[in-house]
CSV table of C-alpha atoms and ligand atoms in Angstrom, one decimal:
chain,number,residue,atom,x,y,z
A,1,UNK,CA,10.2,28.8,-47.1
A,2,UNK,CA,7.2,27.9,-44.8
A,3,UNK,CA,4.8,30.5,-46.1
A,4,UNK,CA,3.0,28.2,-48.5
A,5,UNK,CA,-0.5,29.6,-47.8
A,6,UNK,CA,0.5,33.1,-46.9
A,7,UNK,CA,0.6,35.7,-49.6
A,8,UNK,CA,3.0,38.5,-48.5
A,9,UNK,CA,6.5,38.2,-47.2
A,10,UNK,CA,7.5,39.6,-43.8
A,11,UNK,CA,8.8,43.1,-43.8
A,12,UNK,CA,12.3,43.5,-42.4
A,13,UNK,CA,11.1,44.8,-39.1
A,14,UNK,CA,8.6,42.0,-38.7
A,15,UNK,CA,11.1,39.4,-39.6
A,16,UNK,CA,13.5,40.8,-37.1
A,17,UNK,CA,10.7,40.7,-34.5
A,18,UNK,CA,9.7,37.1,-35.3
A,19,UNK,CA,13.1,35.7,-35.7
A,20,UNK,CA,14.9,33.7,-33.1
A,21,UNK,CA,18.0,33.2,-35.3
A,22,UNK,CA,20.4,35.0,-33.0
A,23,UNK,CA,19.4,32.9,-30.0
A,24,UNK,CA,19.5,29.8,-32.1
A,25,UNK,CA,23.2,30.0,-32.7
A,26,UNK,CA,23.6,28.1,-29.4
A,27,UNK,CA,21.6,25.1,-30.8
A,28,UNK,CA,22.9,24.8,-34.3
A,29,UNK,CA,25.0,21.8,-33.5
A,30,UNK,CA,22.1,20.0,-31.7
A,31,UNK,CA,19.7,20.8,-34.5
A,32,UNK,CA,22.0,19.2,-37.0
A,33,UNK,CA,22.5,16.1,-34.8
A,34,UNK,CA,18.7,15.8,-34.3
A,35,UNK,CA,18.2,16.1,-38.1
A,36,UNK,CA,20.8,13.4,-38.7
A,37,UNK,CA,19.2,10.9,-36.3
A,38,UNK,CA,15.8,11.7,-37.7
A,39,UNK,CA,17.0,11.1,-41.3
A,40,UNK,CA,18.7,7.8,-40.4
A,41,UNK,CA,15.5,6.7,-38.7
A,42,UNK,CA,13.4,7.6,-41.7
A,43,UNK,CA,15.8,5.5,-43.9
A,44,UNK,CA,15.9,2.6,-41.5
A,45,UNK,CA,12.1,2.4,-41.4
A,46,UNK,CA,11.9,2.6,-45.2
A,47,UNK,CA,10.2,6.0,-45.2
A,48,UNK,CA,12.9,7.5,-47.4
A,49,UNK,CA,15.4,5.8,-49.8
A,50,UNK,CA,19.0,5.1,-49.2
A,51,UNK,CA,19.8,7.7,-51.9
A,52,UNK,CA,17.7,10.4,-50.2
A,53,UNK,CA,19.2,9.6,-46.8
A,54,UNK,CA,22.7,9.8,-48.2
A,55,UNK,CA,22.2,13.2,-49.8
A,56,UNK,CA,20.5,14.7,-46.8
A,57,UNK,CA,23.2,13.3,-44.4
A,58,UNK,CA,26.0,14.5,-46.5
A,59,UNK,CA,24.4,18.0,-46.7
A,60,UNK,CA,24.0,18.0,-42.9
A,61,UNK,CA,27.5,16.8,-42.4
A,62,UNK,CA,28.9,19.6,-44.5
A,63,UNK,CA,26.8,22.2,-42.6
A,64,UNK,CA,28.6,21.1,-39.4
A,65,UNK,CA,31.8,22.7,-40.7
A,66,UNK,CA,30.2,25.8,-42.2
A,67,UNK,CA,29.6,29.2,-40.5
A,68,UNK,CA,25.9,29.6,-41.1
A,69,UNK,CA,24.8,33.0,-42.4
A,70,UNK,CA,22.2,34.1,-39.8
A,71,UNK,CA,21.4,37.2,-41.8
A,72,UNK,CA,19.1,35.0,-44.0
A,73,UNK,CA,15.4,35.4,-44.4
A,74,UNK,CA,14.8,32.3,-42.3
A,75,UNK,CA,12.8,32.8,-39.1
A,76,UNK,CA,14.9,30.4,-37.1
A,77,UNK,CA,17.7,27.9,-37.3
A,78,UNK,CA,15.3,25.0,-38.2
A,79,UNK,CA,14.1,26.8,-41.3
A,80,UNK,CA,17.7,27.9,-42.2
A,81,UNK,CA,19.1,24.4,-41.9
A,82,UNK,CA,16.3,22.8,-43.8
A,83,UNK,CA,16.6,25.4,-46.6
A,84,UNK,CA,20.4,24.8,-46.8
A,85,UNK,CA,19.9,21.1,-47.0
A,86,UNK,CA,17.4,21.5,-49.8
A,87,UNK,CA,19.8,23.7,-51.6
A,88,UNK,CA,22.6,21.1,-51.3
A,89,UNK,CA,20.7,17.9,-51.6
A,90,UNK,CA,18.0,19.1,-54.1
A,91,UNK,CA,14.3,19.3,-53.4
A,92,UNK,CA,13.6,15.6,-54.3
A,93,UNK,CA,15.8,14.4,-51.5
A,94,UNK,CA,16.3,17.4,-49.2
A,95,UNK,CA,12.6,18.1,-49.2
A,96,UNK,CA,12.0,14.8,-47.4
A,97,UNK,CA,14.1,15.6,-44.3
A,98,UNK,CA,11.2,17.3,-42.5
A,99,UNK,CA,8.9,14.3,-43.0
A,100,UNK,CA,7.1,13.3,-39.8
A,101,UNK,CA,8.4,16.0,-37.5
A,102,UNK,CA,7.8,19.7,-36.8
A,103,UNK,CA,9.8,22.6,-35.5
A,104,UNK,CA,7.8,22.1,-32.3
A,105,UNK,CA,9.4,18.8,-31.5
A,106,UNK,CA,12.7,20.0,-33.0
A,107,UNK,CA,13.1,23.0,-30.8
A,108,UNK,CA,12.2,21.0,-27.7
A,109,UNK,CA,14.8,18.5,-28.7
A,110,UNK,CA,17.5,21.0,-29.2
A,111,UNK,CA,16.8,22.7,-25.9
A,112,UNK,CA,16.9,19.4,-24.1
A,113,UNK,CA,20.2,18.5,-25.7
A,114,UNK,CA,21.7,21.9,-24.8
A,115,UNK,CA,20.5,21.8,-21.2
A,116,UNK,CA,21.7,18.2,-20.6
A,117,UNK,CA,25.2,19.2,-21.8
A,118,UNK,CA,25.1,22.4,-19.6
A,119,UNK,CA,24.1,20.3,-16.6
A,120,UNK,CA,27.1,18.0,-17.1
A,121,UNK,CA,29.4,21.0,-17.5
A,122,UNK,CA,27.9,22.7,-14.3
A,123,UNK,CA,28.2,19.4,-12.4
A,124,UNK,CA,31.9,19.2,-13.3
A,125,UNK,CA,32.5,22.8,-12.4
A,126,UNK,CA,30.7,22.2,-9.1
A,127,UNK,CA,33.0,19.4,-8.3
A,128,UNK,CA,36.0,21.5,-9.1
A,129,UNK,CA,34.8,24.3,-6.9
A,130,UNK,CA,34.0,21.8,-4.1
A,131,UNK,CA,37.4,20.4,-4.4
A,132,UNK,CA,39.0,23.8,-4.1
A,133,UNK,CA,36.9,24.4,-0.9
A,134,UNK,CA,37.9,21.1,0.6
A,135,UNK,CA,41.6,21.5,-0.3
A,136,UNK,CA,41.6,25.0,1.3
A,137,UNK,CA,39.8,23.5,4.3
A,138,UNK,CA,42.6,20.9,4.5
A,139,UNK,CA,45.1,23.8,5.0
A,140,UNK,CA,42.9,25.5,7.5
A,141,UNK,CA,41.9,22.8,10.0
A,142,UNK,CA,43.6,24.8,12.7
A,143,UNK,CA,42.7,28.3,11.6
A,144,UNK,CA,40.6,29.8,14.3
A,145,UNK,CA,37.9,32.3,13.5
A,146,UNK,CA,34.6,33.6,14.9
A,147,UNK,CA,31.4,32.1,13.6
A,148,UNK,CA,28.6,34.5,13.2
A,149,UNK,CA,24.9,34.7,13.6
A,150,UNK,CA,23.1,38.0,12.8
A,151,UNK,CA,26.6,39.1,11.7
A,152,UNK,CA,27.5,39.2,15.4
A,153,UNK,CA,30.2,37.0,16.8
A,154,UNK,CA,28.6,33.8,18.0
A,155,UNK,CA,30.9,30.9,18.7
A,156,UNK,CA,34.6,30.2,18.1
A,157,UNK,CA,35.1,28.0,15.1
A,158,UNK,CA,37.5,26.9,12.4
A,159,UNK,CA,37.9,28.3,8.9
A,160,UNK,CA,37.8,24.8,7.5
A,161,UNK,CA,34.4,24.3,9.1
A,162,UNK,CA,33.1,27.4,7.2
A,163,UNK,CA,34.6,26.1,3.9
A,164,UNK,CA,33.2,22.6,4.4
A,165,UNK,CA,29.7,24.1,5.0
A,166,UNK,CA,29.8,25.6,1.6
A,167,UNK,CA,31.2,22.4,0.1
A,168,UNK,CA,28.1,20.6,1.4
A,169,UNK,CA,25.8,23.3,0.0
A,170,UNK,CA,27.4,22.8,-3.4
A,171,UNK,CA,27.1,19.0,-3.1
A,172,UNK,CA,23.3,19.6,-2.8
A,173,UNK,CA,23.4,21.8,-5.8
A,174,UNK,CA,25.0,19.0,-7.6
A,175,UNK,CA,22.4,16.5,-6.4
A,176,UNK,CA,19.6,18.8,-7.6
A,177,UNK,CA,21.0,19.3,-11.0
A,178,UNK,CA,21.9,15.6,-11.3
A,179,UNK,CA,18.3,14.7,-10.7
A,180,UNK,CA,17.0,17.4,-13.1
A,181,UNK,CA,19.1,15.7,-15.8
A,182,UNK,CA,16.8,12.7,-15.5
A,183,UNK,CA,13.8,14.9,-16.4
A,184,UNK,CA,15.7,16.6,-19.2
A,185,UNK,CA,17.2,13.7,-20.9
A,186,UNK,CA,14.0,12.4,-22.6
A,187,UNK,CA,13.5,12.7,-26.3
A,188,UNK,CA,10.5,14.7,-27.7
A,189,UNK,CA,11.6,14.0,-31.3
A,190,UNK,CA,8.9,12.6,-33.6
A,191,UNK,CA,6.1,14.1,-31.6
A,192,UNK,CA,5.3,16.3,-34.6
A,193,UNK,CA,3.5,19.6,-34.1
A,194,UNK,CA,1.3,18.3,-31.3
A,195,UNK,CA,-0.6,15.1,-32.1
A,196,UNK,CA,1.9,12.8,-33.7
A,197,UNK,CA,2.0,11.4,-37.2
A,198,UNK,CA,0.5,8.8,-39.5
A,199,UNK,CA,3.9,7.9,-40.8
A,200,UNK,CA,5.5,4.7,-39.3
A,201,UNK,CA,8.4,6.4,-37.5
A,202,UNK,CA,10.4,4.9,-34.6
A,203,UNK,CA,10.8,7.4,-31.9
A,204,UNK,CA,12.7,5.0,-29.6
A,205,UNK,CA,15.4,4.6,-32.2
A,206,UNK,CA,16.1,8.4,-32.6
A,207,UNK,CA,16.1,8.7,-28.8
A,208,UNK,CA,18.7,6.0,-28.5
A,209,UNK,CA,20.9,7.4,-31.3
A,210,UNK,CA,20.9,10.8,-29.6
A,211,UNK,CA,21.8,9.3,-26.2
A,212,UNK,CA,18.5,9.9,-24.5
A,213,UNK,CA,17.4,7.7,-21.6
A,214,UNK,CA,13.9,7.5,-22.9
A,215,UNK,CA,11.2,9.5,-24.7
A,216,UNK,CA,8.6,12.0,-23.7
A,217,UNK,CA,5.8,9.8,-24.7
A,218,UNK,CA,2.7,12.0,-25.0
A,219,UNK,CA,3.2,14.1,-28.1
A,220,UNK,CA,1.3,17.1,-26.7
A,221,UNK,CA,3.4,16.9,-23.5
A,222,UNK,CA,6.6,16.5,-25.6
A,223,UNK,CA,6.0,19.6,-27.8
A,224,UNK,CA,4.5,22.1,-25.4
A,225,UNK,CA,6.0,21.3,-22.0
A,226,UNK,CA,8.8,23.5,-20.6
A,227,UNK,CA,8.6,22.4,-17.0
A,228,UNK,CA,12.1,20.8,-17.4
A,229,UNK,CA,13.4,24.3,-18.4
A,230,UNK,CA,11.8,25.9,-15.3
A,231,UNK,CA,13.3,23.1,-13.2
A,232,UNK,CA,16.7,23.6,-14.6
A,233,UNK,CA,16.5,27.4,-14.2
A,234,UNK,CA,15.3,27.0,-10.6
A,235,UNK,CA,18.2,24.8,-9.8
A,236,UNK,CA,20.6,27.2,-11.3
A,237,UNK,CA,19.0,30.1,-9.5
A,238,UNK,CA,19.4,28.2,-6.2
A,239,UNK,CA,23.0,27.5,-7.0
A,240,UNK,CA,23.6,31.1,-7.8
A,241,UNK,CA,22.1,32.3,-4.5
A,242,UNK,CA,24.5,30.0,-2.8
A,243,UNK,CA,27.4,31.4,-4.6
A,244,UNK,CA,26.1,34.9,-3.9
A,245,UNK,CA,26.2,34.2,-0.2
A,246,UNK,CA,29.8,33.1,-0.3
A,247,UNK,CA,30.6,36.2,-2.3
A,248,UNK,CA,29.0,38.4,0.3
A,249,UNK,CA,31.1,36.8,3.1
A,250,UNK,CA,34.3,37.3,1.1
A,251,UNK,CA,33.4,40.9,0.3
A,252,UNK,CA,32.8,41.6,4.0
A,253,UNK,CA,35.9,39.7,5.1
A,254,UNK,CA,38.2,41.5,2.6
A,255,UNK,CA,37.3,45.0,4.0
A,256,UNK,CA,40.0,46.6,6.0
A,257,UNK,CA,37.7,46.5,9.0
A,258,UNK,CA,37.7,42.7,8.9
A,259,UNK,CA,40.9,41.9,7.0
A,260,UNK,CA,40.3,38.1,7.3
A,261,UNK,CA,41.2,37.5,3.7
A,262,UNK,CA,42.8,39.2,0.8
A,263,UNK,CA,41.7,38.4,-2.7
A,264,UNK,CA,44.4,37.9,-5.3
A,265,UNK,CA,44.9,41.0,-7.5
A,266,UNK,CA,43.5,39.3,-10.6
A,267,UNK,CA,40.1,39.0,-8.9
A,268,UNK,CA,39.8,42.6,-7.9
A,269,UNK,CA,39.3,45.9,-9.7
A,270,UNK,CA,40.9,49.3,-9.2
A,271,UNK,CA,39.1,52.6,-8.9
A,272,UNK,CA,39.3,55.1,-11.7
A,273,UNK,CA,40.1,57.8,-9.2
A,274,UNK,CA,41.2,56.4,-5.8
A,275,UNK,CA,44.7,54.9,-6.4
A,276,UNK,CA,44.7,52.8,-3.2
A,277,UNK,CA,41.5,50.9,-4.1
A,278,UNK,CA,41.3,47.1,-4.5
A,279,UNK,CA,37.6,46.4,-4.9
A,280,UNK,CA,36.0,43.0,-4.9
A,281,UNK,CA,34.0,43.7,-8.1
A,282,UNK,CA,34.2,40.2,-9.4
A,283,UNK,CA,32.4,38.9,-6.3
A,284,UNK,CA,29.9,41.8,-6.4
A,285,UNK,CA,29.1,40.7,-10.0
A,286,UNK,CA,28.3,37.2,-8.8
A,287,UNK,CA,25.8,38.9,-6.4
A,288,UNK,CA,24.5,41.1,-9.2
A,289,UNK,CA,24.3,38.3,-11.8
A,290,UNK,CA,22.4,36.1,-9.3
A,291,UNK,CA,19.7,38.8,-9.5
A,292,UNK,CA,19.7,38.5,-13.2
A,293,UNK,CA,19.3,34.7,-13.1
A,294,UNK,CA,16.4,35.0,-10.6
A,295,UNK,CA,14.9,37.3,-13.2
A,296,UNK,CA,15.4,34.7,-15.9
A,297,UNK,CA,13.7,32.1,-13.8
A,298,UNK,CA,10.8,34.5,-13.3
A,299,UNK,CA,10.7,35.1,-17.0
A,300,UNK,CA,10.4,31.4,-17.8
A,301,UNK,CA,7.7,30.8,-15.2
A,302,UNK,CA,5.6,33.7,-16.3
A,303,UNK,CA,5.9,32.6,-19.9
A,304,UNK,CA,4.7,29.2,-19.2
A,305,UNK,CA,2.0,29.9,-16.7
A,306,UNK,CA,-0.6,31.4,-19.0
A,307,UNK,CA,0.1,29.4,-22.1
A,308,UNK,CA,-2.8,27.4,-23.5
A,309,UNK,CA,-1.9,23.7,-24.2
A,310,UNK,CA,0.1,23.0,-27.3
A,311,UNK,CA,3.1,25.0,-28.6
A,312,UNK,CA,2.9,28.8,-28.5
A,313,UNK,CA,5.5,31.1,-30.0
A,314,UNK,CA,5.9,32.7,-26.6
A,315,UNK,CA,8.1,29.7,-25.8
A,316,UNK,CA,10.7,31.1,-28.3
A,317,UNK,CA,11.5,33.9,-25.8
A,318,UNK,CA,12.7,31.6,-23.0
A,319,UNK,CA,15.8,30.4,-24.8
A,320,UNK,CA,17.9,33.5,-24.1
A,321,UNK,CA,17.1,33.1,-20.4
A,322,UNK,CA,18.4,29.5,-20.5
A,323,UNK,CA,21.6,30.4,-22.3
A,324,UNK,CA,22.4,33.3,-19.9
A,325,UNK,CA,21.7,31.1,-16.8
A,326,UNK,CA,24.1,28.5,-18.1
A,327,UNK,CA,26.8,30.9,-19.1
A,328,UNK,CA,26.7,32.9,-15.9
A,329,UNK,CA,26.6,29.9,-13.5
A,330,UNK,CA,29.5,28.2,-15.3
A,331,UNK,CA,31.7,31.3,-15.2
A,332,UNK,CA,30.7,32.1,-11.6
A,333,UNK,CA,31.8,28.6,-10.5
A,334,UNK,CA,35.1,28.7,-12.5
A,335,UNK,CA,35.9,32.1,-11.1
A,336,UNK,CA,35.1,31.1,-7.5
A,337,UNK,CA,37.3,28.1,-7.8
A,338,UNK,CA,40.2,30.3,-8.8
A,339,UNK,CA,39.5,32.8,-6.1
A,340,UNK,CA,39.6,30.0,-3.5
A,341,UNK,CA,42.9,28.7,-4.9
A,342,UNK,CA,44.6,32.1,-4.8
A,343,UNK,CA,43.1,33.4,-1.6
A,344,UNK,CA,45.3,34.9,1.1
A,345,UNK,CA,44.0,34.0,4.5
A,346,UNK,CA,45.0,36.3,7.4
A,347,UNK,CA,45.0,33.7,10.1
A,348,UNK,CA,46.4,36.1,12.8
A,349,UNK,CA,43.6,38.5,12.2
A,350,UNK,CA,40.9,35.8,12.3
A,351,UNK,CA,42.3,34.5,15.6
A,352,UNK,CA,42.6,38.0,17.1
A,353,UNK,CA,38.9,38.6,16.3
A,354,UNK,CA,38.0,35.3,17.9
A,355,UNK,CA,40.0,36.2,21.1
A,356,UNK,CA,38.8,39.7,21.5
A,357,UNK,CA,35.2,38.8,22.2
A,358,UNK,CA,33.3,36.5,24.6
A,359,UNK,CA,33.0,33.7,22.1
A,360,UNK,CA,33.8,30.9,24.7
A,361,UNK,CA,30.8,31.9,26.8
A,362,UNK,CA,28.7,28.9,25.7
A,363,UNK,CA,31.7,26.5,26.2
A,364,UNK,CA,32.0,27.8,29.8
A,365,UNK,CA,28.3,27.3,30.3
A,366,UNK,CA,28.6,23.7,29.0
A,367,UNK,CA,31.4,23.0,31.4
A,368,UNK,CA,29.2,24.1,34.2
A,369,UNK,CA,26.5,21.7,32.9
A,370,UNK,CA,29.0,18.9,33.0
A,371,UNK,CA,29.3,19.7,36.7
A,372,UNK,CA,25.6,19.0,37.3
A,373,UNK,CA,24.4,22.5,37.0
A,374,UNK,CA,21.2,22.9,35.0
A,375,UNK,CA,21.8,24.6,31.7
A,376,UNK,CA,19.4,27.5,32.4
A,377,UNK,CA,21.4,28.3,35.6
A,378,UNK,CA,24.7,28.0,33.8
A,379,UNK,CA,23.4,30.3,31.1
A,380,UNK,CA,22.6,32.8,33.8
A,381,UNK,CA,26.0,32.5,35.5
A,382,UNK,CA,27.9,32.8,32.2
A,383,UNK,CA,25.7,35.7,31.1
A,384,UNK,CA,26.4,37.4,34.4
A,385,UNK,CA,30.2,36.8,34.0
A,386,UNK,CA,30.2,38.3,30.5
A,387,UNK,CA,28.3,41.4,31.8
A,388,UNK,CA,30.9,42.0,34.6
A,389,UNK,CA,33.8,41.3,32.2
A,390,UNK,CA,32.4,43.7,29.6
A,391,UNK,CA,31.9,46.4,32.2
A,392,UNK,CA,35.4,46.1,33.6
A,393,UNK,CA,36.8,45.7,30.0
A,394,UNK,CA,38.5,42.4,30.9
A,395,UNK,CA,38.6,39.0,29.2
A,396,UNK,CA,36.6,36.3,31.1
A,397,UNK,CA,39.7,34.5,32.4
A,398,UNK,CA,41.0,37.7,34.1
A,399,UNK,CA,38.0,38.0,36.4
A,400,UNK,CA,38.9,37.8,40.1
A,401,UNK,CA,37.1,35.8,42.8
A,402,UNK,CA,35.3,38.8,44.2
A,403,UNK,CA,33.9,39.6,40.8
A,404,UNK,CA,32.6,36.1,40.5
A,405,UNK,CA,31.2,35.8,44.0
A,406,UNK,CA,28.1,37.9,43.5
A,407,UNK,CA,26.7,35.8,40.6
A,408,UNK,CA,27.9,32.6,42.4
A,409,UNK,CA,25.9,33.6,45.4
A,410,UNK,CA,22.8,34.4,43.4
A,411,UNK,CA,22.9,31.0,41.7
A,412,UNK,CA,24.0,29.1,44.8
A,413,UNK,CA,27.1,27.8,42.9
A,414,UNK,CA,30.6,27.2,44.2
A,415,UNK,CA,32.7,30.3,43.1
A,416,UNK,CA,35.8,28.2,43.0
A,417,UNK,CA,34.3,25.9,40.5
A,418,UNK,CA,33.4,28.8,38.3
A,419,UNK,CA,36.9,30.2,38.7
A,420,UNK,CA,38.5,26.9,37.7
A,421,UNK,CA,36.3,26.6,34.7
A,422,UNK,CA,36.9,30.2,33.3
A,423,UNK,CA,40.6,29.9,33.8
A,424,UNK,CA,40.9,26.6,32.0
A,425,UNK,CA,38.7,27.6,29.1
A,426,UNK,CA,40.4,29.1,26.0
A,427,UNK,CA,39.4,29.3,22.4
A,428,UNK,CA,41.8,26.4,21.7
A,429,UNK,CA,40.4,24.2,24.5
A,430,UNK,CA,36.9,24.9,23.3
A,431,UNK,CA,37.8,23.6,19.8
A,432,UNK,CA,39.5,20.5,21.3
A,433,UNK,CA,36.4,19.7,23.3
A,434,UNK,CA,33.9,20.5,20.6
A,435,UNK,CA,33.1,16.9,19.7
A,436,UNK,CA,29.5,16.8,18.4
A,437,UNK,CA,29.0,15.3,14.9
A,438,UNK,CA,29.5,18.0,12.3
A,439,UNK,CA,30.7,20.6,14.8
A,440,UNK,CA,33.5,23.1,14.4
A,441,UNK,CA,35.9,21.1,16.7
A,442,UNK,CA,39.3,20.0,15.6
A,443,UNK,CA,38.5,16.3,15.4
A,444,UNK,CA,35.5,16.7,13.2
A,445,UNK,CA,37.4,18.6,10.6
A,446,UNK,CA,39.7,15.7,9.8
A,447,UNK,CA,36.7,13.3,9.5
A,448,UNK,CA,34.6,15.6,7.4
A,449,UNK,CA,37.5,16.4,5.0
A,450,UNK,CA,38.3,12.7,4.4
A,451,UNK,CA,34.6,12.0,3.9
A,452,UNK,CA,34.0,14.9,1.4
A,453,UNK,CA,37.2,13.9,-0.6
A,454,UNK,CA,35.7,10.4,-1.1
A,455,UNK,CA,32.4,11.9,-2.0
A,456,UNK,CA,34.0,14.1,-4.7
A,457,UNK,CA,35.5,11.0,-6.4
A,458,UNK,CA,32.2,9.1,-6.3
A,459,UNK,CA,30.3,12.1,-7.8
A,460,UNK,CA,33.0,12.5,-10.5
A,461,UNK,CA,32.6,8.9,-11.6
A,462,UNK,CA,28.9,9.4,-12.0
A,463,UNK,CA,29.2,12.6,-14.2
A,464,UNK,CA,31.9,11.0,-16.3
A,465,UNK,CA,29.7,8.1,-16.9
A,466,UNK,CA,26.9,10.4,-18.1
A,467,UNK,CA,29.3,12.3,-20.3
A,468,UNK,CA,30.6,9.0,-21.8
A,469,UNK,CA,27.1,7.6,-22.4
A,470,UNK,CA,26.2,10.6,-24.5
A,471,UNK,CA,29.5,10.6,-26.3
A,472,UNK,CA,29.2,6.9,-27.0
A,473,UNK,CA,25.7,7.3,-28.5
A,474,UNK,CA,26.8,10.3,-30.6
A,475,UNK,CA,29.8,8.3,-31.8
A,476,UNK,CA,27.5,5.5,-32.8
A,477,UNK,CA,25.4,8.0,-34.8
A,478,UNK,CA,28.4,9.4,-36.5
A,479,UNK,CA,29.7,5.9,-37.4
A,480,UNK,CA,26.3,5.0,-38.9
A,481,UNK,CA,26.4,8.2,-41.0
A,482,UNK,CA,29.9,7.6,-42.2
A,483,UNK,CA,28.9,4.0,-43.1
A,484,UNK,CA,25.9,5.2,-45.1
A,485,UNK,CA,27.6,8.1,-46.8
A,486,UNK,CA,30.9,6.6,-47.7
B,1,LIG,N1,11.8,29.4,-33.4
B,1,LIG,C1,10.8,28.6,-32.7
B,1,LIG,C2,11.2,28.5,-31.2
B,1,LIG,O1,12.3,28.8,-31.0
B,1,LIG,C3,10.7,27.2,-33.3
B,1,LIG,C4,9.3,26.6,-33.3
B,1,LIG,C5,8.4,27.4,-34.1
B,1,LIG,N2,7.2,26.6,-34.3
B,1,LIG,C6,6.1,27.2,-34.8
B,1,LIG,N3,5.1,26.4,-34.9
B,1,LIG,N4,6.0,28.4,-35.0
B,1,LIG,O2,10.4,28.2,-30.4
């Protein structure tokens, strides 16, 4: 339809190469909405007649309920929809729909509408997953486990503390996406191909009808910029790396060597050959799909970086990367939420692991500090005690006075004080005495859980408001259309 000055038609292979129609199935709905708002604006500003507007709007409205034949000769959804409108409304009216706009502002508009919806969906999924983490944490405020650094046992802690750490990570993912929305929700519509138009359009009015918070003012910026896409992709890539880390922990913890947790059957896969197997494939796929999303982000950035100013067809290629990032992250979050809600936690095994090592060494050192011993000295004493206990294969509280005396003498410390401290320090006493803000102690769990619950509700209110604002604007658009076409 667009090839006015071009002689030959595209061969099938070239058309297939050029066409974005398959990727465009994700933006059909947004393209129709954008065209409706644009048409209404053209009418309200006396650029087209009421009769023209009516015909175009009715044609667009009927396309909403049709399954579009993507096997057409159109290069993309914009061409397909316009050609169908012309077919339904006639050239005299339908041929006016594309007045004062271009596919360049159109596609930017559609992508922005799609991403803003995806951000809202991801934000809601994030809150569901955070809620699952916090509710599991509520049940495990007393579940003792080792905390790790270098995948070596480090300090004794609580499972709730681990879960709350990930809740906080996901809150930050939420914050990042919530901010990205502000950059995304600006309308490029009416920017034309690159330099604007001589026709007296009202860009602010289409922006409002479509629920945008403002417009991308500069028409060159509006049509050629995809920094908002890169930003969105980066936020999703960070989110996925966070989910991948949780997955990795759960994969390790569900091995028979660890046995800290057991995944519900519906989140595991069997082996085709080993009948005993219960593999954590779903979590492995989150790890694997994270790699794919990092690849998508790289694809977007490398597409943008060398592009001369103004629209370039290269930009067509980034759409599939966006769709895949959205789809994967939404599924990954929904699945993780269900995994958390069906997880079996082997509390006994976690506690056994925490008891079997010298995890209370730092707590013992700190008790010595509270008895006026410099930390460097108490570190030396406790290190010495661990070494003796390890060599004699005993827990720290089973060391006798003679075993303690050597290190006590070396550090000029009262051996009875050391004895008293090692005998009174257990993993439970450590967690009772762990009081610092944000620590893995018992008291902090209660405070943090209550605080995060409140935060979930506040965040929910904000996303719901955003959802409602968009719906309200689109309802308004739909009412106007009904009014005009009735
Ligand atoms: N199918 C194109 C895309 O997805 C639409 C814009 C084409 N514009 C152009 N001037 N060739 O990016």
